[in-house]
PDB file of C-alpha atoms in Angstrom:
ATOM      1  CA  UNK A1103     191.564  47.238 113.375  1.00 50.00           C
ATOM      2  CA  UNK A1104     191.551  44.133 111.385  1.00 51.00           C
ATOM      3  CA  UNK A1105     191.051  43.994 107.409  1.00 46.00           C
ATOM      4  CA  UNK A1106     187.671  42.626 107.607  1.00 48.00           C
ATOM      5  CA  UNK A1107     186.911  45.157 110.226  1.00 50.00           C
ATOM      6  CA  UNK A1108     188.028  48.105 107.871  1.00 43.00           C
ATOM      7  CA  UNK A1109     186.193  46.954 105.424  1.00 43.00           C
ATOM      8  CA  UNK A1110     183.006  46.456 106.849  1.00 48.00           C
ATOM      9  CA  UNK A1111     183.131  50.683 108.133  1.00 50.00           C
ATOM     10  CA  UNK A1112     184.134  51.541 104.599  1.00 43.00           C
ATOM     11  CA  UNK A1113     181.084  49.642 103.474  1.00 50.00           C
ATOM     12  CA  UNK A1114     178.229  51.144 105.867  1.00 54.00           C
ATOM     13  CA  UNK A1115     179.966  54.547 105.087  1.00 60.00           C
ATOM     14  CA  UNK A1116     179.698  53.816 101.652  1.00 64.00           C
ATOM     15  CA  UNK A1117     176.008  52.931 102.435  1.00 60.00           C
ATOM     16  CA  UNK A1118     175.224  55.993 104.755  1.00 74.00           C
ATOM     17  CA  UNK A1119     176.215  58.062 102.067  1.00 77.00           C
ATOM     18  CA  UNK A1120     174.336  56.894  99.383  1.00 77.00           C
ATOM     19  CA  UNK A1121     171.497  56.759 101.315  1.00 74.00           C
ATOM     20  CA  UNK A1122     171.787  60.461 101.686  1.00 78.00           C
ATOM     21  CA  UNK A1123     172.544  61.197  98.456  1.00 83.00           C
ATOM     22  CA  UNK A1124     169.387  59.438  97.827  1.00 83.00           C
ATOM     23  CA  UNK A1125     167.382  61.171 100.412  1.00 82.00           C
ATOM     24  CA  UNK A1126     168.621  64.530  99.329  1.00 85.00           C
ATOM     25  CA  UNK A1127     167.344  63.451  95.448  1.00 87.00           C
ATOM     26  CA  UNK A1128     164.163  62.853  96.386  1.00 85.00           C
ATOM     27  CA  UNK A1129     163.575  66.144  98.121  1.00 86.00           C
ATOM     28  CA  UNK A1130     165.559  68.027  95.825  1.00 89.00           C
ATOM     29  CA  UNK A1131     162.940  66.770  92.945  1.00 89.00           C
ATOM     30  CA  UNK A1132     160.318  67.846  95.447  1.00 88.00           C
ATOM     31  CA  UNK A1133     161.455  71.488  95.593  1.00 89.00           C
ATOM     32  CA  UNK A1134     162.189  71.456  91.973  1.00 90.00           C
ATOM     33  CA  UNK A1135     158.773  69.909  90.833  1.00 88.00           C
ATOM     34  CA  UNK A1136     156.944  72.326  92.770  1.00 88.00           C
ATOM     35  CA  UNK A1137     158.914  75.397  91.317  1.00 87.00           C
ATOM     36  CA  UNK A1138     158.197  74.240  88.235  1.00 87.00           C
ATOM     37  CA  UNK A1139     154.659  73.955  88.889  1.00 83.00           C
ATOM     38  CA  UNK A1140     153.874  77.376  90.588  1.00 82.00           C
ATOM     39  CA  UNK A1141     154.702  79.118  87.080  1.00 81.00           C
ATOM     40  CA  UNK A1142     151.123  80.721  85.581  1.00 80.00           C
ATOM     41  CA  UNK A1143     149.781  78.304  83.053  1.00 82.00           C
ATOM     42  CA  UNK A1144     146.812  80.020  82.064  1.00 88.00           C
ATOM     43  CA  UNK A1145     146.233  82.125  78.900  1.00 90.00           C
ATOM     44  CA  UNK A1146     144.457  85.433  79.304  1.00 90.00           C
ATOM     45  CA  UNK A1147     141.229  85.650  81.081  1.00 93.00           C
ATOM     46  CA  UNK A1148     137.992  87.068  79.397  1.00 94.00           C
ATOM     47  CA  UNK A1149     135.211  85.911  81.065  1.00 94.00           C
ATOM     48  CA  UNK A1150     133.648  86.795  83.797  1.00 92.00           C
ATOM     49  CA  UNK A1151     133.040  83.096  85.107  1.00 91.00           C
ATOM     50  CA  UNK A1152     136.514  81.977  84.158  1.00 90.00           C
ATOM     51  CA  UNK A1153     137.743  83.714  87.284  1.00 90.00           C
ATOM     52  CA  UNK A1154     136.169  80.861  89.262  1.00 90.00           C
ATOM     53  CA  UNK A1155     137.119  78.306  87.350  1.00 91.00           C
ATOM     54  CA  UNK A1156     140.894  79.895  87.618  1.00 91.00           C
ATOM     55  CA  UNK A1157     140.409  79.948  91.219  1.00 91.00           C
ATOM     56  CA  UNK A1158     139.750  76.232  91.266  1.00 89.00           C
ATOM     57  CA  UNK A1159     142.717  75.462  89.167  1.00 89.00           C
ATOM     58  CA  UNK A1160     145.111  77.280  91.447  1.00 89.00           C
ATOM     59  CA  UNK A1161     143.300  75.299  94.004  1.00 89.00           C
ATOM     60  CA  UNK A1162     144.583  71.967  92.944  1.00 86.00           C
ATOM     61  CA  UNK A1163     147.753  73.193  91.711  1.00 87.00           C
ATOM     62  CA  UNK A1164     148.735  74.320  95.444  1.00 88.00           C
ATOM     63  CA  UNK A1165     146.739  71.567  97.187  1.00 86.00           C
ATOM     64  CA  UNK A1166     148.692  68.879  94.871  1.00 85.00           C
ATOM     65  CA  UNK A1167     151.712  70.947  94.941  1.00 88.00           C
ATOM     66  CA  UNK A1168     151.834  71.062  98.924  1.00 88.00           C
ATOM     67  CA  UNK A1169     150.916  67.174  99.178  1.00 86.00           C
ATOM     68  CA  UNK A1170     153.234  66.440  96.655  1.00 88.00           C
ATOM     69  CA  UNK A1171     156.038  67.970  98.459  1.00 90.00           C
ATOM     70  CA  UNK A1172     155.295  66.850 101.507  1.00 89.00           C
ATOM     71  CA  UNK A1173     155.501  63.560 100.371  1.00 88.00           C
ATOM     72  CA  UNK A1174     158.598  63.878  99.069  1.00 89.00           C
ATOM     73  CA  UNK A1175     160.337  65.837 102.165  1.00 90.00           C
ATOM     74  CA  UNK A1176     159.093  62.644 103.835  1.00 88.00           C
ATOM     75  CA  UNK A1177     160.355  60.435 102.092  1.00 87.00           C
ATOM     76  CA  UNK A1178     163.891  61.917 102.190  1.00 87.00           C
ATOM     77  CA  UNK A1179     164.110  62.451 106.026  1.00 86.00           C
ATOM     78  CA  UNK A1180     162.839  58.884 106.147  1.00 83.00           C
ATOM     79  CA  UNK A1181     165.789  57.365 103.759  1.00 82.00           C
ATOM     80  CA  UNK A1182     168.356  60.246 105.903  1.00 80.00           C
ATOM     81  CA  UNK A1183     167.068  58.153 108.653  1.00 78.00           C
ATOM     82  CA  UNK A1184     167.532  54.591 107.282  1.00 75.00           C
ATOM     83  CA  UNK A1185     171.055  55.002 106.714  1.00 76.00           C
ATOM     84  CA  UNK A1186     171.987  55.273 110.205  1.00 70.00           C
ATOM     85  CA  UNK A1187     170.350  52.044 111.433  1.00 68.00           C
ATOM     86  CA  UNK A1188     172.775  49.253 111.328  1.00 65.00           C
ATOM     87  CA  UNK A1189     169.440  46.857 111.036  1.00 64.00           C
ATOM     88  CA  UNK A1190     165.847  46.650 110.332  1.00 61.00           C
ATOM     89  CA  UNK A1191     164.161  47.885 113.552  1.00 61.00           C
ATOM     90  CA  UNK A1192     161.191  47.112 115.042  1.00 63.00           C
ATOM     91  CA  UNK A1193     157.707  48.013 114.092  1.00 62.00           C
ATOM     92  CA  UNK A1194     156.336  51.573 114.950  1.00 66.00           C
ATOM     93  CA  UNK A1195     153.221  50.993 115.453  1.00 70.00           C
ATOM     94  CA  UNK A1196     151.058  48.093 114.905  1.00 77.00           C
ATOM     95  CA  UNK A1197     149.182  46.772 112.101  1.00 81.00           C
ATOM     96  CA  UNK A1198     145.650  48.231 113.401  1.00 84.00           C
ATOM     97  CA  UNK A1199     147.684  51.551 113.883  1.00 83.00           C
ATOM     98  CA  UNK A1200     148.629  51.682 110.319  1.00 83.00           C
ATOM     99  CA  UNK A1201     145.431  50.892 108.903  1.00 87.00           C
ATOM    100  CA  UNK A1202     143.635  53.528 110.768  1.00 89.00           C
ATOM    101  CA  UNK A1203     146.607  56.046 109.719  1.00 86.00           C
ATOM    102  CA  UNK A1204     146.102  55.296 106.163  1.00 87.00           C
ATOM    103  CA  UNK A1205     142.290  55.636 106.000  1.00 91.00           C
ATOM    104  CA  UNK A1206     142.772  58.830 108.197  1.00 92.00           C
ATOM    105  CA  UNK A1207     145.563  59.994 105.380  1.00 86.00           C
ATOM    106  CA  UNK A1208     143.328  58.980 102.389  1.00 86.00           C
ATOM    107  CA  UNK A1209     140.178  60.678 103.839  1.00 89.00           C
ATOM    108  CA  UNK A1210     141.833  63.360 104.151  1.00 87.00           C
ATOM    109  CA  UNK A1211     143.614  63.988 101.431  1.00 82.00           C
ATOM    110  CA  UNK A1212     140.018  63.198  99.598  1.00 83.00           C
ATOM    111  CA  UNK A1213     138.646  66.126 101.932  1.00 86.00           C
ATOM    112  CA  UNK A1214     141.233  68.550 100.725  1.00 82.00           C
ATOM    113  CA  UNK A1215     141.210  67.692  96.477  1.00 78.00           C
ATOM    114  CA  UNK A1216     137.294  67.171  96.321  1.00 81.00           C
ATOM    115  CA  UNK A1217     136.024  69.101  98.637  1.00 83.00           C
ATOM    116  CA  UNK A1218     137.562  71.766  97.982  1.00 83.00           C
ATOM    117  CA  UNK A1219     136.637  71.662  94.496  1.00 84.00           C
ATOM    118  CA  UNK A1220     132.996  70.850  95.204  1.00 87.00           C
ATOM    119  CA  UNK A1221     133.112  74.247  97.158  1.00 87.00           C
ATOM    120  CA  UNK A1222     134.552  76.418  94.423  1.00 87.00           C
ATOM    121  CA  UNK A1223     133.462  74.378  91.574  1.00 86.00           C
ATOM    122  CA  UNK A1224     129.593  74.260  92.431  1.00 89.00           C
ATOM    123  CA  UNK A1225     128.755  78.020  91.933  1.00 88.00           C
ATOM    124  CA  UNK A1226     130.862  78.273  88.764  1.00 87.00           C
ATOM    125  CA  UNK A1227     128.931  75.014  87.574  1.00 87.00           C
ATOM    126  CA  UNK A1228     125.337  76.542  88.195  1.00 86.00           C
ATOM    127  CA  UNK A1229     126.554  80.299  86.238  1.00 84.00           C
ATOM    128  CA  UNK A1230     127.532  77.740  83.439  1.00 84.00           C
ATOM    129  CA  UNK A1231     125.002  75.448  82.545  1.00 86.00           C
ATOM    130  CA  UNK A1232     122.149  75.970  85.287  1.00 85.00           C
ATOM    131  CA  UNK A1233     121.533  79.797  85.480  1.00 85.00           C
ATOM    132  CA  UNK A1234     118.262  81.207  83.234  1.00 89.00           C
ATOM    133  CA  UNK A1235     119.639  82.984  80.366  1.00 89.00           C
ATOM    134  CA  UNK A1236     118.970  86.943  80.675  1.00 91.00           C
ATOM    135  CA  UNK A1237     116.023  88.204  77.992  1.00 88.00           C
ATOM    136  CA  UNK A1238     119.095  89.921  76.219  1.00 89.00           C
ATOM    137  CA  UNK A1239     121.226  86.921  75.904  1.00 92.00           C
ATOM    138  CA  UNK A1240     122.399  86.494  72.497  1.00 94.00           C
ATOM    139  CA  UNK A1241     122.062  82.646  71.333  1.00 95.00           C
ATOM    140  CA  UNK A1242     124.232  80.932  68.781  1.00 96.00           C
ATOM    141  CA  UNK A1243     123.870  78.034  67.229  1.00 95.00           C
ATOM    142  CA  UNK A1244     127.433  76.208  67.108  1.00 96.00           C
ATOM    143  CA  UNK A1245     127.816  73.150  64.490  1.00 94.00           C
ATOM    144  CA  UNK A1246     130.947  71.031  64.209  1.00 93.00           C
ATOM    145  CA  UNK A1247     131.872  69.062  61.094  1.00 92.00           C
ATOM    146  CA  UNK A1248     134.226  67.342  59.777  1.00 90.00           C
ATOM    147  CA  UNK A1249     136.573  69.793  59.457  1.00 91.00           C
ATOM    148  CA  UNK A1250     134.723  73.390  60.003  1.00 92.00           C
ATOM    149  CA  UNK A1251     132.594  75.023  62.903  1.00 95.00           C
ATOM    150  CA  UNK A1252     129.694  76.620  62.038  1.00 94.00           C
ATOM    151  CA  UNK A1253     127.865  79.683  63.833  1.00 94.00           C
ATOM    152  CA  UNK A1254     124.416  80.184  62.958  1.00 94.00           C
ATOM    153  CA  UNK A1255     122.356  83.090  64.389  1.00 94.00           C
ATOM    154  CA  UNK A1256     118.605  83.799  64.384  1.00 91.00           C
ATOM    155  CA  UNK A1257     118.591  87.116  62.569  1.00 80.00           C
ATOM    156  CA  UNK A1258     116.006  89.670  63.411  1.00 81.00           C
ATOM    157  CA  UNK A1259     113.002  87.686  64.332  1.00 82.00           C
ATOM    158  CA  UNK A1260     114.996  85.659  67.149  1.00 84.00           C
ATOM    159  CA  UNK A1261     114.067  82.336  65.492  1.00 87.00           C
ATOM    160  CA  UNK A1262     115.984  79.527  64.192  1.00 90.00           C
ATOM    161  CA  UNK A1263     114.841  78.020  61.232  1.00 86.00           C
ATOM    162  CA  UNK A1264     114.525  74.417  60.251  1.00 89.00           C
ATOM    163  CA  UNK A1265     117.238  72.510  59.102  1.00 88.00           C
ATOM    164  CA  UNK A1266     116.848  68.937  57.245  1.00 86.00           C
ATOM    165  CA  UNK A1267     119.794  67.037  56.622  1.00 85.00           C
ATOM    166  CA  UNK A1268     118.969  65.976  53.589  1.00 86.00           C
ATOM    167  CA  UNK A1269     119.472  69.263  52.126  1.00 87.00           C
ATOM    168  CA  UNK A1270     123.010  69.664  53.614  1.00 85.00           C
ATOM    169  CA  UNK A1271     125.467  70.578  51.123  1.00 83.00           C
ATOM    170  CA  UNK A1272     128.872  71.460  52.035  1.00 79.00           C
ATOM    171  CA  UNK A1273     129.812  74.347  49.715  1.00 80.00           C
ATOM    172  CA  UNK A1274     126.250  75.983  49.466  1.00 84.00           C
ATOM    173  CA  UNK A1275     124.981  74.592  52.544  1.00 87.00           C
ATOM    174  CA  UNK A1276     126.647  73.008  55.346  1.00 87.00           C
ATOM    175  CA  UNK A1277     123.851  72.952  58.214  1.00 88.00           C
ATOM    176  CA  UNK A1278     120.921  71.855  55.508  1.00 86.00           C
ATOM    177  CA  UNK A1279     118.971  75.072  56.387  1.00 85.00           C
ATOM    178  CA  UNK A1280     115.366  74.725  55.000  1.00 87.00           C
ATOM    179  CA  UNK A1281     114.780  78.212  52.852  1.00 84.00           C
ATOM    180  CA  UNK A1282     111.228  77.303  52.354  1.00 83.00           C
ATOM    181  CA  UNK A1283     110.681  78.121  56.398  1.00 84.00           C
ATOM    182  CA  UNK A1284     110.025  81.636  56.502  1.00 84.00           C
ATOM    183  CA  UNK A1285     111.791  82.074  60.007  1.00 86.00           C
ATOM    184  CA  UNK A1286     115.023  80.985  57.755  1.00 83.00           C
ATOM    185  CA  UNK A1287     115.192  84.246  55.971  1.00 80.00           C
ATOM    186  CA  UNK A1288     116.964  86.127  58.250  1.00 83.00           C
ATOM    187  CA  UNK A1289     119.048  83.359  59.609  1.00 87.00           C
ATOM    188  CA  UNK A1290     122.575  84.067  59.278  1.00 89.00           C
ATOM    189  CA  UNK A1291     125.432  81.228  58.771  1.00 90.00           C
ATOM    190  CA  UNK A1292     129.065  81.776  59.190  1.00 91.00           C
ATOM    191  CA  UNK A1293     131.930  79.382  58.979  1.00 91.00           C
ATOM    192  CA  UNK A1294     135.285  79.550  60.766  1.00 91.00           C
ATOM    193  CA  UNK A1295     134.510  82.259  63.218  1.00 94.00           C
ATOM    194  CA  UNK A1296     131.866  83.121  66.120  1.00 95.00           C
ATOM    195  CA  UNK A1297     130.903  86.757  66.963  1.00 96.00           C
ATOM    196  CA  UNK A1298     129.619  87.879  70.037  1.00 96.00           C
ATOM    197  CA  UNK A1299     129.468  91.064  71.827  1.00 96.00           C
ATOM    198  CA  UNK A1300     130.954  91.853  75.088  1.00 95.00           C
ATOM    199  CA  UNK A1301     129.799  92.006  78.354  1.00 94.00           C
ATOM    200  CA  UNK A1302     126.580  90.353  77.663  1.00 94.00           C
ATOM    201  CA  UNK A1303     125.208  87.114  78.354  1.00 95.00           C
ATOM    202  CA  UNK A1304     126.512  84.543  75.207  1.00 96.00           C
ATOM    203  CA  UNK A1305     124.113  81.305  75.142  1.00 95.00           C
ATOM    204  CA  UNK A1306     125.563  78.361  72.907  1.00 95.00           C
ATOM    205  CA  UNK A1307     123.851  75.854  71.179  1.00 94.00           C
ATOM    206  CA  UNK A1308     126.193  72.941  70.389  1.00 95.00           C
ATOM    207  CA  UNK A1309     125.091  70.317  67.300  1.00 93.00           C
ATOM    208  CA  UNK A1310     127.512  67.945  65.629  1.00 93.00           C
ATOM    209  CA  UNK A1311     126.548  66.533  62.197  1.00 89.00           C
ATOM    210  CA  UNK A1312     129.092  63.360  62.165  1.00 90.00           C
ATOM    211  CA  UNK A1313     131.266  62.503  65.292  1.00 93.00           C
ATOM    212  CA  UNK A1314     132.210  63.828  68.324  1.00 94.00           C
ATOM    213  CA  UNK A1315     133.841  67.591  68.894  1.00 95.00           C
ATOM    214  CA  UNK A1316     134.399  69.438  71.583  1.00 95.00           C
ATOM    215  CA  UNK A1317     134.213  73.344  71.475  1.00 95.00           C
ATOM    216  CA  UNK A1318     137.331  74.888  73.102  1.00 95.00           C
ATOM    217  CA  UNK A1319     137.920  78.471  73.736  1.00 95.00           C
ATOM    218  CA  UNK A1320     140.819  78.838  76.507  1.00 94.00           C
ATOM    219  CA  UNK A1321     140.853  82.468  77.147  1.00 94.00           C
ATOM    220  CA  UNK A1322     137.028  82.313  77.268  1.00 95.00           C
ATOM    221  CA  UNK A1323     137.623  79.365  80.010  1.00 94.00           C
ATOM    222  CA  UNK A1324     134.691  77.854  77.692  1.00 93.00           C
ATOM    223  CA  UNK A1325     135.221  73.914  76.754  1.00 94.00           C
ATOM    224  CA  UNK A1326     132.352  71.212  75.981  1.00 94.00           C
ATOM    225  CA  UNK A1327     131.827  68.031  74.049  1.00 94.00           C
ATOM    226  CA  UNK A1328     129.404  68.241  71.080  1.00 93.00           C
ATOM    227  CA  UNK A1329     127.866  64.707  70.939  1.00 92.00           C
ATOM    228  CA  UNK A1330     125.561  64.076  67.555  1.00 92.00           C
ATOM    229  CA  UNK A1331     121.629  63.935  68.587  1.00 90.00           C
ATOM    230  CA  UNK A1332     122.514  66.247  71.589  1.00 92.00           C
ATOM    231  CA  UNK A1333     122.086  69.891  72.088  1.00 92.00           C
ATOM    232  CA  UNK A1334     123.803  70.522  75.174  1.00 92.00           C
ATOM    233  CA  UNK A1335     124.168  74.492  76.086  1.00 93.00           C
ATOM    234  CA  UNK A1336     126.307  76.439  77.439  1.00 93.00           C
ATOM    235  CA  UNK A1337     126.131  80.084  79.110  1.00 93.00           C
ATOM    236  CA  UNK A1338     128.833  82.705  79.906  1.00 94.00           C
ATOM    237  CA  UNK A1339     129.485  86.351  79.689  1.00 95.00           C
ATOM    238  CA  UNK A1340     132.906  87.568  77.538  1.00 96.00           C
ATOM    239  CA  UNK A1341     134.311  90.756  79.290  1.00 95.00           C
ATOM    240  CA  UNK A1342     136.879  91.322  77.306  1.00 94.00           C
ATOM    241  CA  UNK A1343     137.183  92.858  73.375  1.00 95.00           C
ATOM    242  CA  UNK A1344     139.628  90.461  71.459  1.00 95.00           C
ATOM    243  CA  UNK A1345     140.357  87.337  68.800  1.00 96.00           C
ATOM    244  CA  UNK A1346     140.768  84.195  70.598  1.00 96.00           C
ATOM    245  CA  UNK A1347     141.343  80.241  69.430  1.00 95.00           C
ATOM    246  CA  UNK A1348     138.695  77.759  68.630  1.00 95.00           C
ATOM    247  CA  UNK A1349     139.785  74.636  68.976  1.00 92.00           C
ATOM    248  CA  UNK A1350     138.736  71.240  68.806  1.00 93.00           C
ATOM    249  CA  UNK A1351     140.021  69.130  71.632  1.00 92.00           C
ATOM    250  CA  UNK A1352     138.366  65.708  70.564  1.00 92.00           C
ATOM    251  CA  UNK A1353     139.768  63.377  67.988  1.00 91.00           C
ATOM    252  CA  UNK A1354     137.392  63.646  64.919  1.00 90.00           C
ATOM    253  CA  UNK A1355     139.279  62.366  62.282  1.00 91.00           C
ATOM    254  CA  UNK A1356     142.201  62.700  60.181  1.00 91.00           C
ATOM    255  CA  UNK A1357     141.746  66.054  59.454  1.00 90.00           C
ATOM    256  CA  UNK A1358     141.586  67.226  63.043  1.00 91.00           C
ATOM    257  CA  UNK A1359     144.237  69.437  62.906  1.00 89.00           C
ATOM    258  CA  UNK A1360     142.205  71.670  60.609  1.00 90.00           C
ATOM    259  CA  UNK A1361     139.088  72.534  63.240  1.00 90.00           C
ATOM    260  CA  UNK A1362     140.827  75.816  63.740  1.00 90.00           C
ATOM    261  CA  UNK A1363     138.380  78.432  63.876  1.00 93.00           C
ATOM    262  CA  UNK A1364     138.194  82.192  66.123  1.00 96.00           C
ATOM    263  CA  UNK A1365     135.808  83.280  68.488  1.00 96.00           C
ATOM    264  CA  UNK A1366     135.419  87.313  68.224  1.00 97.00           C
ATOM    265  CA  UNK A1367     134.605  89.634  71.225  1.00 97.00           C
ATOM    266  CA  UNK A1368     133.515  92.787  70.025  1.00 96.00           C
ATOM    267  CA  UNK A1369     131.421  95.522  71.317  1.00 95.00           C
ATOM    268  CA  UNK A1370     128.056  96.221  71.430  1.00 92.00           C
ATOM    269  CA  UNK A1371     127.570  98.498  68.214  1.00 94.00           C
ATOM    270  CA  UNK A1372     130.329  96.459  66.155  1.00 95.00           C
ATOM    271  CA  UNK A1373     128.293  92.945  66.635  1.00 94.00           C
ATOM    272  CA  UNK A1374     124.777  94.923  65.770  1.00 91.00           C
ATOM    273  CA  UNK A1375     126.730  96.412  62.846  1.00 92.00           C
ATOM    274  CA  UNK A1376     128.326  92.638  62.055  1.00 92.00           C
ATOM    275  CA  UNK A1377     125.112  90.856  62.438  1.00 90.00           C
ATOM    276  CA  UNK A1378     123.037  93.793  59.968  1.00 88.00           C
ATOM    277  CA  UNK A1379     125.637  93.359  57.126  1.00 87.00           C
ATOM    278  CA  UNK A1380     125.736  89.534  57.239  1.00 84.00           C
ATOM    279  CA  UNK A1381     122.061  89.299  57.034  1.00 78.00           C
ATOM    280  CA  UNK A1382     121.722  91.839  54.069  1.00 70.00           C
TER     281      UNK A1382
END
């Protein structure tokens, strides 16, 4: 065998086996990736529609996870394959062949993420935001400011009072609630923290008084934007007893960090008990 000869098989083994080296990468990151991902992410589950939205979430984690491996076996038999062709072959298939294989692929990939969703998602959408609250739901009022969330409950005559913003103040008076409105009597504020009782039906009336928040409870699977001039609601049903985060997961301001607050699951008697004392 002549030098140039020699040289030329060391090469394309040389090439054959970084080629597999790289094939075996990109399947190895694959299999590692999706071990990675099939950990449990979620904190602890108390409410009763946060088992469909968990559902959903494990949906797309093992519909992503599956495509994403897929695509990365692929890939690697594909480059375990390249290295043993001493040229660029021909085509496969031709060019009206291909197109029709990748709108195929992308319609049906779009199949499997949204509608899949769409089927799991709609019912958990309608139990949070479109169902008719039960004549036992309890309703609270949820401000945010910059830096504080406020709870505000109706008392014993199940009526809000008025607020004016003219009268907020925010040691004495951070929602500007009118006193001289006699269905303000009984109103109770409270900063910081949210109590609700168990196993009933928890209505929330979001208000911002400056920017943009967003309430965020992850163990109550509860998250929405508060938008100033909007009162959107939201509806859900706390199974479980327990102190869980408030957060804020919009950007309001430089003291963002600081819209810590707790949201309180208690029973039945303790939040009757709670709610008496506060308004005394």
């Amino acid at each position: 065998m002549t030098a140039n000869g020699m040289a030329t098989r060391l090469g394309g083994g040389r090439f054959r086996a970084e080629g597999m080296a790289l094939g075996a990468l990109f399947g190895l990151v694959g299999l590692l990736g999706v071990a990675y991902g099939a950990r449990s992410w979620f904190p602890e589950l108390a409410s009763r529609h946060g088992a469909g939205i968990d559902v959903m979430l494990n949906y797309l984690l093992i519909s992503t996870g599956g495509l994403f491996l897929v695509g990365h076996l692929v890939l690697a038999v594909f480059i375990w394959q390249g290295t043993h062709r001493a040229q660029v072959s021909r085509r496969a298939a031709s060019s009206r062949a291909e197109r029709r294989l990748s709108v195929a692929l992308g319609m049906l990939m779009a199949l499997i993420a949204e509608g899949g969703v769409l089927a799991i998602g709609i019912p958990v959408w309608g139990e949070y935001f479109m169902a008719t609250p039960p004549d036992d739901a309890v309703v609270i009022e949820v401000t945010g400011t910059q830096f504080m969330w406020h709870a505000r409950y109706p008392g014993a005559d199940g009526q809000f009072g008025r607020l004016r913003p003219e009268l907020i103040d925010s040691a004495s008076n951070p929602l500007g609630l009118d006193r001289d409105d006699r269905r303000s009597a009984d109103d109770v504020v409270w900063t910081g923290e949210i109590y609700a009782p168990a196993d009933r039906t928890i209505l929330i009336r979001l208000r911002s008084s400056d920017v943009i928040h967003s309430l965020f409870v992850p163990s109550l699977r509860v998250k929405q934007d508060v938008v100033p001039g909007m009162t959107p609601e939201v509806m859900f049903v706390p199974t479980r007893e327990g102190r869980y985060e408030i957060a804020c997961t919009e950007l309001c301001g430089m003291g963002h960090y600081r819209m810590q607050g707790f949201f309180h699951v208690v029973s039945d008697a303790d939040f009757d008990r709670w709610l008496r004392e506060r308004e005394a």
